[in-house]
Structure formats: structure tokens, C-alpha cells
PDB file of C-alpha atoms in Angstrom:
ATOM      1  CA  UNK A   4      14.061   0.734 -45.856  1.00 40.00           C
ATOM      2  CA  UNK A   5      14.093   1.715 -42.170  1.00 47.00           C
ATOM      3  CA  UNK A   6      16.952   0.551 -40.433  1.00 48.00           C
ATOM      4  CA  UNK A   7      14.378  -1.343 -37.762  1.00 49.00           C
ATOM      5  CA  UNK A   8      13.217  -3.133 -40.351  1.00 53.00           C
ATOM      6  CA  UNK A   9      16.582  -5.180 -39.971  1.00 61.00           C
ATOM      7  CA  UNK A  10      16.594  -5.540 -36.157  1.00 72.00           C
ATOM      8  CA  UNK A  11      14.758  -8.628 -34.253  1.00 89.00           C
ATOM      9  CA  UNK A  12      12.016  -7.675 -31.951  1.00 88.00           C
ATOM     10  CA  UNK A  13      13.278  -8.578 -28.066  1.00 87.00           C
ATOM     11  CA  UNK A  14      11.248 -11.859 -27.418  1.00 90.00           C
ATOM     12  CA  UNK A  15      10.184 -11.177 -24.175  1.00 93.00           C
ATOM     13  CA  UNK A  16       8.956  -7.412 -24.657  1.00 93.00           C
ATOM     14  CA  UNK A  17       5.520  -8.370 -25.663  1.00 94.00           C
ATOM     15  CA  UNK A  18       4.518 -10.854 -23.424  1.00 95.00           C
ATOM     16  CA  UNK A  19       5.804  -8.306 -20.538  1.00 96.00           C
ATOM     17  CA  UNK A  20       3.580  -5.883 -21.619  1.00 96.00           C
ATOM     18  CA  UNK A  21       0.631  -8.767 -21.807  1.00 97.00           C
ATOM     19  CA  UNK A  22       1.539 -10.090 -18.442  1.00 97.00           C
ATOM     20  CA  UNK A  23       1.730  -6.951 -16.967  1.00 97.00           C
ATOM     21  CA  UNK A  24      -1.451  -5.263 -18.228  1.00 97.00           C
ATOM     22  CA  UNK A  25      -3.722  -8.348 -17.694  1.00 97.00           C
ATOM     23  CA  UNK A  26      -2.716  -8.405 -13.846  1.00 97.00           C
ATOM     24  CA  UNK A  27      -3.054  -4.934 -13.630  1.00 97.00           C
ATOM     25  CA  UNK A  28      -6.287  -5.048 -15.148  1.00 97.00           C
ATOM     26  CA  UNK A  29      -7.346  -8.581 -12.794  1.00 97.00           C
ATOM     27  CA  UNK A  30      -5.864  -6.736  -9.361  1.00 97.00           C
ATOM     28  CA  UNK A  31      -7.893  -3.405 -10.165  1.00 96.00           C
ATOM     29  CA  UNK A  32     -11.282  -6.123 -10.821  1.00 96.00           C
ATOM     30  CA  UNK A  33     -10.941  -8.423  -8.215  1.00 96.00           C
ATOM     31  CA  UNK A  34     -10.302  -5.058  -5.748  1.00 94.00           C
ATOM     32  CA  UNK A  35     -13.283  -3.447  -6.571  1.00 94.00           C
ATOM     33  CA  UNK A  36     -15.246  -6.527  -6.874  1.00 94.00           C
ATOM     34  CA  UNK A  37     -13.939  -7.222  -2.876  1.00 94.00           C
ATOM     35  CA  UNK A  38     -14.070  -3.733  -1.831  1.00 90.00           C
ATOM     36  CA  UNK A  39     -17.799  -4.015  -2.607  1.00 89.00           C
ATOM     37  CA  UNK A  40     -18.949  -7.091  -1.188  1.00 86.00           C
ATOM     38  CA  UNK A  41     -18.692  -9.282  -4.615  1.00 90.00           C
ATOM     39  CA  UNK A  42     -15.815 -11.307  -4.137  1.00 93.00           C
ATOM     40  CA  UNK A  43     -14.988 -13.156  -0.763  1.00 93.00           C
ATOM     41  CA  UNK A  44     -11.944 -12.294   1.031  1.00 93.00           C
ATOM     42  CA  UNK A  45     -10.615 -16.014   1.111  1.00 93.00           C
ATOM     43  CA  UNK A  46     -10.959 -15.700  -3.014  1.00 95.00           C
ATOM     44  CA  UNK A  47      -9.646 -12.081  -3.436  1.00 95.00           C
ATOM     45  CA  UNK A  48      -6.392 -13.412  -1.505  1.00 94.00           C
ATOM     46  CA  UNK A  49      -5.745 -16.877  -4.138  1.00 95.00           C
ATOM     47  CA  UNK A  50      -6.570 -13.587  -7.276  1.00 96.00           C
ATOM     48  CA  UNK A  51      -3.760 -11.290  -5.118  1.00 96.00           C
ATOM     49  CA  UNK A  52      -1.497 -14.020  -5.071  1.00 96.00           C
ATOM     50  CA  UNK A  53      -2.096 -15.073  -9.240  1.00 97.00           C
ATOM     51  CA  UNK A  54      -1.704 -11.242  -9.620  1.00 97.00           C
ATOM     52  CA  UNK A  55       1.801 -10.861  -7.917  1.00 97.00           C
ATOM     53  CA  UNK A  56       2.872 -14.080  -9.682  1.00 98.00           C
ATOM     54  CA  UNK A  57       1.757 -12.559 -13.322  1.00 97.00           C
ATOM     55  CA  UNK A  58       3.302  -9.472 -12.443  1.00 97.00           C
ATOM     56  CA  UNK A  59       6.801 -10.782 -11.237  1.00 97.00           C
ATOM     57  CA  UNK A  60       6.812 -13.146 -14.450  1.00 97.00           C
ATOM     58  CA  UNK A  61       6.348  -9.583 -16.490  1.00 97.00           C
ATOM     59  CA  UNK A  62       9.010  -7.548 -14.304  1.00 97.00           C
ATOM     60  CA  UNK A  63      11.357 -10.451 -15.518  1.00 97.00           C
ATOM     61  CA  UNK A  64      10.141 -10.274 -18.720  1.00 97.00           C
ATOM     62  CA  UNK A  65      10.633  -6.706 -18.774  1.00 97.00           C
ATOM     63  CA  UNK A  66      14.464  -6.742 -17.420  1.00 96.00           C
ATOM     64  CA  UNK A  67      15.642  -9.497 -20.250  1.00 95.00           C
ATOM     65  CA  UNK A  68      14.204  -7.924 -22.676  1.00 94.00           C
ATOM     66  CA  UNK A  69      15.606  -4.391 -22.042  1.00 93.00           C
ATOM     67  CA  UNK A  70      18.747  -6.448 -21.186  1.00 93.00           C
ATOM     68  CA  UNK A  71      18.430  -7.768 -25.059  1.00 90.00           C
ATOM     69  CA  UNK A  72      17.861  -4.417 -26.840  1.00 92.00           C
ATOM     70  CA  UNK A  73      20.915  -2.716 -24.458  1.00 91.00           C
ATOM     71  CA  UNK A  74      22.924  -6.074 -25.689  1.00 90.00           C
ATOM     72  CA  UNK A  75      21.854  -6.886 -29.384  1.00 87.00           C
ATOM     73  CA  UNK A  76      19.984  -3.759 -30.151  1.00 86.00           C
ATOM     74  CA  UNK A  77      16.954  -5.301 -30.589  1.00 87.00           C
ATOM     75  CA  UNK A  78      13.487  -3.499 -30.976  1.00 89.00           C
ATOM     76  CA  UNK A  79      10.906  -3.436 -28.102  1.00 90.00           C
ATOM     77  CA  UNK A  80      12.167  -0.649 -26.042  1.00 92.00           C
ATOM     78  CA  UNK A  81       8.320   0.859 -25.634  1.00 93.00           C
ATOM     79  CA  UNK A  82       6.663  -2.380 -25.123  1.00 94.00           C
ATOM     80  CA  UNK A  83       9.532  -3.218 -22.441  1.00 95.00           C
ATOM     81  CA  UNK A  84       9.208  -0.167 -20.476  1.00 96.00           C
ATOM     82  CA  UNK A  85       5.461  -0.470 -20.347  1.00 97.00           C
ATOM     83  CA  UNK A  86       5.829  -3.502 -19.223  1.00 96.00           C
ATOM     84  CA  UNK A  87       8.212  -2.956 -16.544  1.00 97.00           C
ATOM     85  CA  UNK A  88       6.072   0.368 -15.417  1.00 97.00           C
ATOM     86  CA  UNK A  89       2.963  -1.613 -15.307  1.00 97.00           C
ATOM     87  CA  UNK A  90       4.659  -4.557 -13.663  1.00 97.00           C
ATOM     88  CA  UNK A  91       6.023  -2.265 -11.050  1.00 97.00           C
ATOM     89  CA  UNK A  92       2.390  -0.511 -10.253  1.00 97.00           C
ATOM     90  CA  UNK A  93       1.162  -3.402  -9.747  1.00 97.00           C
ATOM     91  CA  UNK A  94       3.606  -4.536  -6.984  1.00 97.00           C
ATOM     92  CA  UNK A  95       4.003  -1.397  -5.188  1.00 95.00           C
ATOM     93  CA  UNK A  96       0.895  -2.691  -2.966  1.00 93.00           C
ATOM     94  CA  UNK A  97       2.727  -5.918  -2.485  1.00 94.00           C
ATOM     95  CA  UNK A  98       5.855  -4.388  -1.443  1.00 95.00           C
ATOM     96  CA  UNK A  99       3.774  -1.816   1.067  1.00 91.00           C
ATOM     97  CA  UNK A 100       2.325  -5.476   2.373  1.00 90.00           C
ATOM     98  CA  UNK A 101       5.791  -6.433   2.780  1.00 92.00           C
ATOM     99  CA  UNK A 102       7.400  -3.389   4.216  1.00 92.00           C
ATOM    100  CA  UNK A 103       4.678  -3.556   7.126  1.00 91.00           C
ATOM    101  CA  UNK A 104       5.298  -7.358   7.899  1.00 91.00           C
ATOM    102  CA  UNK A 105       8.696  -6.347   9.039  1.00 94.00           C
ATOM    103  CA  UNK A 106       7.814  -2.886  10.516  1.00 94.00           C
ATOM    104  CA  UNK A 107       4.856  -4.422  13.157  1.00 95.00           C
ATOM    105  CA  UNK A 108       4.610  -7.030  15.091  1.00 95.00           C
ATOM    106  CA  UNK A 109       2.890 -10.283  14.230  1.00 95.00           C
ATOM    107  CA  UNK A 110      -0.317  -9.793  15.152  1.00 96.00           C
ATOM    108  CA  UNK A 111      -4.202  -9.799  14.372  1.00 96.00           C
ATOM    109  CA  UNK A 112      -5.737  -8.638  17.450  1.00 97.00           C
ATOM    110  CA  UNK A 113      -5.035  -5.216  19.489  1.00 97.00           C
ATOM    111  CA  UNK A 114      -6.644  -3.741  22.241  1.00 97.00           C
ATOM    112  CA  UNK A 115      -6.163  -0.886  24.572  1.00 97.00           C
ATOM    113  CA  UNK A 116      -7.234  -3.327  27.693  1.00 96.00           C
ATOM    114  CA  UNK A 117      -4.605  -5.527  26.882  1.00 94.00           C
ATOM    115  CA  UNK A 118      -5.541  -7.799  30.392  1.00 93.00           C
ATOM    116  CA  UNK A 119      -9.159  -7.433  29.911  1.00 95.00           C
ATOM    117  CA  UNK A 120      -9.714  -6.578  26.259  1.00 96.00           C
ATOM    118  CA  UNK A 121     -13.765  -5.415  24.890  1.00 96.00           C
ATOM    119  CA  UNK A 122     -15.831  -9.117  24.337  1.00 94.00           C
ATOM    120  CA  UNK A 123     -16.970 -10.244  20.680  1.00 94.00           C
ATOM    121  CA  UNK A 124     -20.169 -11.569  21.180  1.00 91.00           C
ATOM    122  CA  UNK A 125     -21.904 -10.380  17.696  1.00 91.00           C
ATOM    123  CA  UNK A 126     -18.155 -11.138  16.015  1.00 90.00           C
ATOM    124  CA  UNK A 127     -17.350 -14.682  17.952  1.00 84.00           C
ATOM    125  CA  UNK A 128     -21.160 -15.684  16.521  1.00 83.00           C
ATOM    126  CA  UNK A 129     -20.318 -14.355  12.642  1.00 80.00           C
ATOM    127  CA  UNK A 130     -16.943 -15.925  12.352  1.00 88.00           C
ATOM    128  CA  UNK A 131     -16.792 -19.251  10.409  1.00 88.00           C
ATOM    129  CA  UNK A 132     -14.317 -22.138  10.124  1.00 89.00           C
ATOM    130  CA  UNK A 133     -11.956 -20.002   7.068  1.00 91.00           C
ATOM    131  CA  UNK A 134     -11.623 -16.711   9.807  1.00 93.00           C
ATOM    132  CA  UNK A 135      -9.214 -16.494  12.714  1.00 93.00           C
ATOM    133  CA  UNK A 136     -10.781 -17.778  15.582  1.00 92.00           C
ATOM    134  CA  UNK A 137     -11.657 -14.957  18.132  1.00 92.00           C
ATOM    135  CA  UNK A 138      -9.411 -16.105  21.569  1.00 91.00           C
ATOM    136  CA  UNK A 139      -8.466 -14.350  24.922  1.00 92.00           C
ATOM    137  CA  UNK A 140      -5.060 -12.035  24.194  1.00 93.00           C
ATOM    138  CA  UNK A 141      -1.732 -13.646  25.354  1.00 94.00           C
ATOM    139  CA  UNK A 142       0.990 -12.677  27.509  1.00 94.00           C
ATOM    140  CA  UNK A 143       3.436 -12.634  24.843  1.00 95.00           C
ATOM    141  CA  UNK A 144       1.091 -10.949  22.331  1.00 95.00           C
ATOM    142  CA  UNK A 145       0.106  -8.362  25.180  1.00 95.00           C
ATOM    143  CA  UNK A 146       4.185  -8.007  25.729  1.00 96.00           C
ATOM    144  CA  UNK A 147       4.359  -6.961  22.333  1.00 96.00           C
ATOM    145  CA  UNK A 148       1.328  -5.205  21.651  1.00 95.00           C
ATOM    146  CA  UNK A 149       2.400  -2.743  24.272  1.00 95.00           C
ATOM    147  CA  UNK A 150       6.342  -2.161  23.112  1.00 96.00           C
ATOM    148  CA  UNK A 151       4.849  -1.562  19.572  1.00 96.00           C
ATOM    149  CA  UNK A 152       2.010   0.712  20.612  1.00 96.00           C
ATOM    150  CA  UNK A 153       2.924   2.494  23.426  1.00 95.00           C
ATOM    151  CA  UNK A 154       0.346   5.232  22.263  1.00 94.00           C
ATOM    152  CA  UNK A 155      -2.647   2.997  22.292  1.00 96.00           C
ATOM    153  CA  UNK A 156      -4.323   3.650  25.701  1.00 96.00           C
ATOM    154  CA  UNK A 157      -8.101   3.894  26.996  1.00 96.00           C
ATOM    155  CA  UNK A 158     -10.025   7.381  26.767  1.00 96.00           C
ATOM    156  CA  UNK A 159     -11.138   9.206  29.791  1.00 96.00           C
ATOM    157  CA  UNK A 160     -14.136  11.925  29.204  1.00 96.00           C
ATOM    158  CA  UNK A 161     -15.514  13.602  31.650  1.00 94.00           C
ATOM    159  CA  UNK A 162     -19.238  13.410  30.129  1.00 95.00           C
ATOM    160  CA  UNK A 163     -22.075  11.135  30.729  1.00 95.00           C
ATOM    161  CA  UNK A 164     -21.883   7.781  29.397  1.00 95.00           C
ATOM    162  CA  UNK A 165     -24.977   8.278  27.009  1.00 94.00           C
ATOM    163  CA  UNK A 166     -23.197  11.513  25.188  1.00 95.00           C
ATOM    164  CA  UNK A 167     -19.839   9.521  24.728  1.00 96.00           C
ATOM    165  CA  UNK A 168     -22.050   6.988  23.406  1.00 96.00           C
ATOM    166  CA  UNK A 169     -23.458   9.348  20.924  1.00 96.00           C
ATOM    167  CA  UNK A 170     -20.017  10.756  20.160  1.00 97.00           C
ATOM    168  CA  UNK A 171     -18.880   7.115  19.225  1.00 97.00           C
ATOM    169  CA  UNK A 172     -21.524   6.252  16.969  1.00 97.00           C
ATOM    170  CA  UNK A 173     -21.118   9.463  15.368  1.00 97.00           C
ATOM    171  CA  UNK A 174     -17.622   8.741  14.529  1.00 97.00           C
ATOM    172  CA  UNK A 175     -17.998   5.254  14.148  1.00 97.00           C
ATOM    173  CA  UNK A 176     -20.872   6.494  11.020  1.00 96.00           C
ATOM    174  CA  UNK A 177     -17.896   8.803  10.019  1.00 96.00           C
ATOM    175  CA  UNK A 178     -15.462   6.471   9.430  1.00 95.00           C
ATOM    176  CA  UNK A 179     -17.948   3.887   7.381  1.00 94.00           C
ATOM    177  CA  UNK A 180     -18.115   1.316  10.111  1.00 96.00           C
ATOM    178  CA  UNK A 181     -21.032  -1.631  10.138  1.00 95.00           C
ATOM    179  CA  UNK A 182     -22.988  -1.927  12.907  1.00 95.00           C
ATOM    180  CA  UNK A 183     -22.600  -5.358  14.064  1.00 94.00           C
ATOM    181  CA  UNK A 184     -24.040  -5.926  17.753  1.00 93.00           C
ATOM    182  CA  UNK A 185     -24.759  -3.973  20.769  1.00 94.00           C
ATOM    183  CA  UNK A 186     -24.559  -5.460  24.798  1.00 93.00           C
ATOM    184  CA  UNK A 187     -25.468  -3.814  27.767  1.00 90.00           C
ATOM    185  CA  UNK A 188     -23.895  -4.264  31.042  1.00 89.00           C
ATOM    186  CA  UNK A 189     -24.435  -3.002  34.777  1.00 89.00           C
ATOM    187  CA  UNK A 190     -21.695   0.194  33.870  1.00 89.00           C
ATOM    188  CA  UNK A 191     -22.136   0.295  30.701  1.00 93.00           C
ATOM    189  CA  UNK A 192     -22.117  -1.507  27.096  1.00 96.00           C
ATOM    190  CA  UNK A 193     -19.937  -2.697  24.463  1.00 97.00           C
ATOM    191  CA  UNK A 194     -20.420  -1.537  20.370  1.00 97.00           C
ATOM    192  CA  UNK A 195     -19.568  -4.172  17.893  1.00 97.00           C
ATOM    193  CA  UNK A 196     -18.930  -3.132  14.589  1.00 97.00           C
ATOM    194  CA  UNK A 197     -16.864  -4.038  10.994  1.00 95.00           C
ATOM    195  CA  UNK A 198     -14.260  -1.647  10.102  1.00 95.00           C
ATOM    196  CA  UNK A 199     -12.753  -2.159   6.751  1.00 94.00           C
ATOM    197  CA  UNK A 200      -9.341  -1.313   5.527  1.00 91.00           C
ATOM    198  CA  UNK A 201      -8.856   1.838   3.236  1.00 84.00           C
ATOM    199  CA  UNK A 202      -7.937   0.411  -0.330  1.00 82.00           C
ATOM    200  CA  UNK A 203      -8.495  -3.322  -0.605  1.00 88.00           C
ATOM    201  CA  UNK A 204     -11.429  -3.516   1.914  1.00 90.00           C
ATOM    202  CA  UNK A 205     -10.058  -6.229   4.145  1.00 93.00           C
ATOM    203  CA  UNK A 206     -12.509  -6.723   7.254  1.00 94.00           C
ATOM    204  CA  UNK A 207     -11.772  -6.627  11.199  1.00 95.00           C
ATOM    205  CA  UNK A 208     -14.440  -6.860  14.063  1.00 96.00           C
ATOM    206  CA  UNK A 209     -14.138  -3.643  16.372  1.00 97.00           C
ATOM    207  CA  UNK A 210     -15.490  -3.865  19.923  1.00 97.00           C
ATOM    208  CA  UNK A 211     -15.812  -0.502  21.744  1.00 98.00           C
ATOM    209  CA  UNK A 212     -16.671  -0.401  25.501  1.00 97.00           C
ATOM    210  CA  UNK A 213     -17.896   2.037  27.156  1.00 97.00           C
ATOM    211  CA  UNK A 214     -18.150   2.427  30.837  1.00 96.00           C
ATOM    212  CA  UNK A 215     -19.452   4.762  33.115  1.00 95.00           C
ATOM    213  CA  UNK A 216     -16.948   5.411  35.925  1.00 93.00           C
ATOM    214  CA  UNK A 217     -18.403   8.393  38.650  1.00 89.00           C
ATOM    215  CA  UNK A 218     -18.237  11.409  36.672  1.00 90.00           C
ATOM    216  CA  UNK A 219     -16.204  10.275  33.452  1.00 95.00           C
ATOM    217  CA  UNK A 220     -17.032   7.625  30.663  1.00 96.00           C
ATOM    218  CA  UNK A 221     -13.642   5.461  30.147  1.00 97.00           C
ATOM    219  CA  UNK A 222     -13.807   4.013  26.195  1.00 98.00           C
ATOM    220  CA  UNK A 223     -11.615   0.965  25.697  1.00 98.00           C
ATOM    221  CA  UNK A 224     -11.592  -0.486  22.024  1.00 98.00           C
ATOM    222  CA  UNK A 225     -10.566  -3.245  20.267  1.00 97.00           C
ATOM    223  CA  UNK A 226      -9.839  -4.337  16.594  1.00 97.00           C
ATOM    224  CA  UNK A 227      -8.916  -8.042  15.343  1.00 96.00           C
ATOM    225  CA  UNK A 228      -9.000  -8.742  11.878  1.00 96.00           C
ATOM    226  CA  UNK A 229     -11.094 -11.581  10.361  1.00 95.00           C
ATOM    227  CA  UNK A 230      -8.404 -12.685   7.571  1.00 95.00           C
ATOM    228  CA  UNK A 231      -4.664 -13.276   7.984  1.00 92.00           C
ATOM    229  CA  UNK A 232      -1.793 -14.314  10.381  1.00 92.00           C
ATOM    230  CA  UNK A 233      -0.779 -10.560  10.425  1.00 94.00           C
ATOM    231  CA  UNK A 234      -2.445  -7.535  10.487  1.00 94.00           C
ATOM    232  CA  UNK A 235       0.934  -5.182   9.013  1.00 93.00           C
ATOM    233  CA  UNK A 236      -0.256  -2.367  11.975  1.00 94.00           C
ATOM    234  CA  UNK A 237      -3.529  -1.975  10.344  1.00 95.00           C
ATOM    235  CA  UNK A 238      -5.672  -2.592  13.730  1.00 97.00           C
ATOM    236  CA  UNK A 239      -3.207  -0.900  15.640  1.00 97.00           C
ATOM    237  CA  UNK A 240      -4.018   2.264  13.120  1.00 96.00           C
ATOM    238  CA  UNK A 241      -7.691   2.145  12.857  1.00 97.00           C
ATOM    239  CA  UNK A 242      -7.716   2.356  16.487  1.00 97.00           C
ATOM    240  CA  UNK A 243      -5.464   4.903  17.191  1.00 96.00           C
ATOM    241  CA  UNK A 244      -7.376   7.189  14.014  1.00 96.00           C
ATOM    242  CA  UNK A 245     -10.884   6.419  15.747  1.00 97.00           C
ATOM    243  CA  UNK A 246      -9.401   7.798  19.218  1.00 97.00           C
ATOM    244  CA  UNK A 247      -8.215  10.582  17.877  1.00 96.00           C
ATOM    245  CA  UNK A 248     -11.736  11.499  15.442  1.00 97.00           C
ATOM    246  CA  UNK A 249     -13.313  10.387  19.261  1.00 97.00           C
ATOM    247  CA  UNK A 250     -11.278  13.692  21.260  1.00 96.00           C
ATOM    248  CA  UNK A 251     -11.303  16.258  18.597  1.00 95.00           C
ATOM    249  CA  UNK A 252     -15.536  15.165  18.894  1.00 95.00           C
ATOM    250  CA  UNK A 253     -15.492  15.437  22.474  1.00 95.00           C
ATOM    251  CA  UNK A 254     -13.485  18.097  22.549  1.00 93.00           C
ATOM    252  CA  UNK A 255     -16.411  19.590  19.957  1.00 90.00           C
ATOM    253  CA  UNK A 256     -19.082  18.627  22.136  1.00 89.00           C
ATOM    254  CA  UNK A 257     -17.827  20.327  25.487  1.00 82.00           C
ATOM    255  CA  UNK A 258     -16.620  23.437  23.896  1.00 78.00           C
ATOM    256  CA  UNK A 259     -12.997  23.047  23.574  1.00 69.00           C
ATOM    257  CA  UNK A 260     -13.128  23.379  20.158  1.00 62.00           C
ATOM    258  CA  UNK A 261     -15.523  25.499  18.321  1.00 54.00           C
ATOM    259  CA  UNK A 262     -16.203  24.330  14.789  1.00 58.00           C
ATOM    260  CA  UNK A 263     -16.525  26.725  11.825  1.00 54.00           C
ATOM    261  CA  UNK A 264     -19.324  27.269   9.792  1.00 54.00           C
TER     262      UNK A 264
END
């Protein structure tokens, strides 16, 4: 007879490995499911949370039980570590979450007019009682807008406003953004749009204004996210990776840089 036939199997190994798969299993689901429209954000976050809370209770599981088998010698060593390595995939988004609630500032809204940000009008009309409520940017919120994002400043071309319009929608298409809302003003107009984040899909209201100002179109934009008390530098990112997809097309357009075929 094998000598595991004699040894107990560690208690907790199995339901690690349970725990562990079924909220790795749920989070992949309910992220898809969001990503693609299915599932409401205000639902997806109340899955997230049930999904960190399974996955925690099957990291613990996980620790005892290799704790047991190092102890006792007890079987379960596979079903342990799969648990633990599952348990631990699924957290590593959490613990990005985490690392950028103490890296940025907390905020929702960022401009690069931080006195006179781009109006929602399409965005302040779609917004219902579960989103952040769309509101003027604060002193203290400009204050710290600008000592986190130094970088974040309006564009300057020196093109026509109707061909840096072009340029934006172009990259705006690029970059999968939803056309939301378009309003015209004496020097200009303002783009509305939804931007959604990379992996889970979570959605912010972009404004981008656009005025013409003598011989050069100044573009201002603006991203505040529709969920959440803090955005973990995700507006502040979209914006600064749309400027910089704006010069390099700019830059495209008037000759600067000369694209391959």
C-alpha cells in the first residue's frame, strides 16, 4: 500500500481550489459580460467585490492548508498550490486597483482647462441618479489635478479648425470612442464622446473642444468617469494617450512625419 494512503488529506486544500476557480471563472464572466454592454456597471462592481471576497477566502484556504501538509505532512500539495495560483490571478487586478488609489490623486474628473474645463451637455443629460453627478471643477481638485499632471496641457496646431476636427475624430474612431453629442459655438465646438477603460470596460464621458484661435486650432479635453469616487489615473491617462495619437496625426497631416507604406 502507498504510503499516501496513510496520510489525511489537508482540509482546506479542496475548497481552495473550489473557491478559487469559481471566482476566477465568475470575474472572467461578469468582465466580458460588462465589457460588452451585458452587465451594468453598478452590478459588475457588487460581482467584483463577491469575486475578491471568494478569492481572499481561497488564498487563506490555500496558506493553512500548505501550512498543514509543511506541519503534519498531509496530502493536498497540488490542489493547494492551484488554489493559491488561481487565488492570486485573480487578485492581481485588485491589487493594480489598489496600487493606483495610492499612486493618484482622488479624483474622477480631469481636464486640461482646469478654470474653464470642455461642457457636458450630451453627458450631464445621460447621467442618472447611480452616476457621479457632472459639477464645475474645484479649487482644491484643480490644485491637485495640476501637481499630479503637470504634463496635461491644451494642444496648439497651427491648421484650420475643420482639419483638427477631422484629425480628432479620426483618433477618437481609433481609440474605440462613442460618439455621444456634438455643440457648436461662435469659435468653435465641443465633441462629446464615451471612452472606455482597456480591460474591464469601465465608462467616462470625454468632452473635446476645439477652438479656432487666428491661425491655430487650440484642443482642450476633458475626461470624468461615470462610476466611482476615484478614477486610479485612468482619465488622467486616456487623455494624455489621445494627445499624443492627436500630434503624431497632426504631425502626419502637415508633413512632419511621413508614414510608411
Amino acid at each position: 500500500m502507498a504510503r499516501d494512503d496513510y496520510r489525511q488529506y489537508a482540509p482546506q486544500a479542496r475548497p481552495a481550489r473550489g473557491l478559487a476557480f469559481f471566482a476566477l471563472v465568475l470575474f472572467a464572466l461578469a468582465a466580458l459580460a460588462h465589457r460588452f454592454g451585458s452587465v451594468p456597471t453598478p452590478e459588475f462592481l457588487w460581482v467584483l467585490g463577491i469575486v475578491a471576497a471568494l478569492a481572499l477566502i481561497a488564498l487563506v484556504f490555500a496558506i493553512f492548508a500548505l501550512r498543514r501538509i509543511w506541519i503534519e505532512d498531509d496530502a493536498g500539495t497540488g490542489a493547494a498550490v492551484v488554489g493559491l495560483l488561481l487565488a492570486s490571478i485573480v487578485l492581481a487586478p485588485f491589487a493594480v486597483g489598489l496600487q493606483g488609489f495610492f499612486a493618484h490623486p482622488r479624483l474622477t474628473d480631469i481636464s486640461t482647462d482646469r478654470t474653464m474645463p470642455p461642457a457636458f451637455a450630451a453627458a450631464a443629460d445621460g447621467r442618472d441618479v447611480r452616476m457621479n453627478p457632472i459639477m464645475a471643477i474645484s479649487p482644491a481638485d484643480a490644485e491637485a489635478m495640476a501637481a499630479a499632471y503637470p504634463e496635461l496641457v491644451a494642444r496648439s496646431y497651427a491648421l484650420p479648425l475643420a482639419d483638427v476636427t477631422q484629425a480628432v475624430l479620426r483618433v477618437a474612431t481609433a481609440r474605440g470612442f462613442v460618439p455621444l453629442g456634438r455643440t457648436s459655438a461662435a469659435d468653435g465646438e465641443t465633441l462629446e464622446f464615451i471612452g472606455y477603460s482597456y480591460v474591464l470596460g469601465f465608462p467616462s464621458d470625454v468632452a473635446i473642444r476645439l477652438r479656432a484661435e487666428g491661425a491655430t486650432t487650440r484642443v482642450d479635453m476633458r475626461s470624468a468617469s461615470r462610476f466611482g469616487g476615484h478614477d486610479q489615473g485612468e482619465n488622467a491617462k486616456r487623455i494624455g494617450n489621445f494627445l499624443d495619437a492627436l500630434d503624431y496625426e497632426v504631425d502626419v497631416m502637415t508633413g512632419v512625419i511621413v508614414e510608411e507604406e
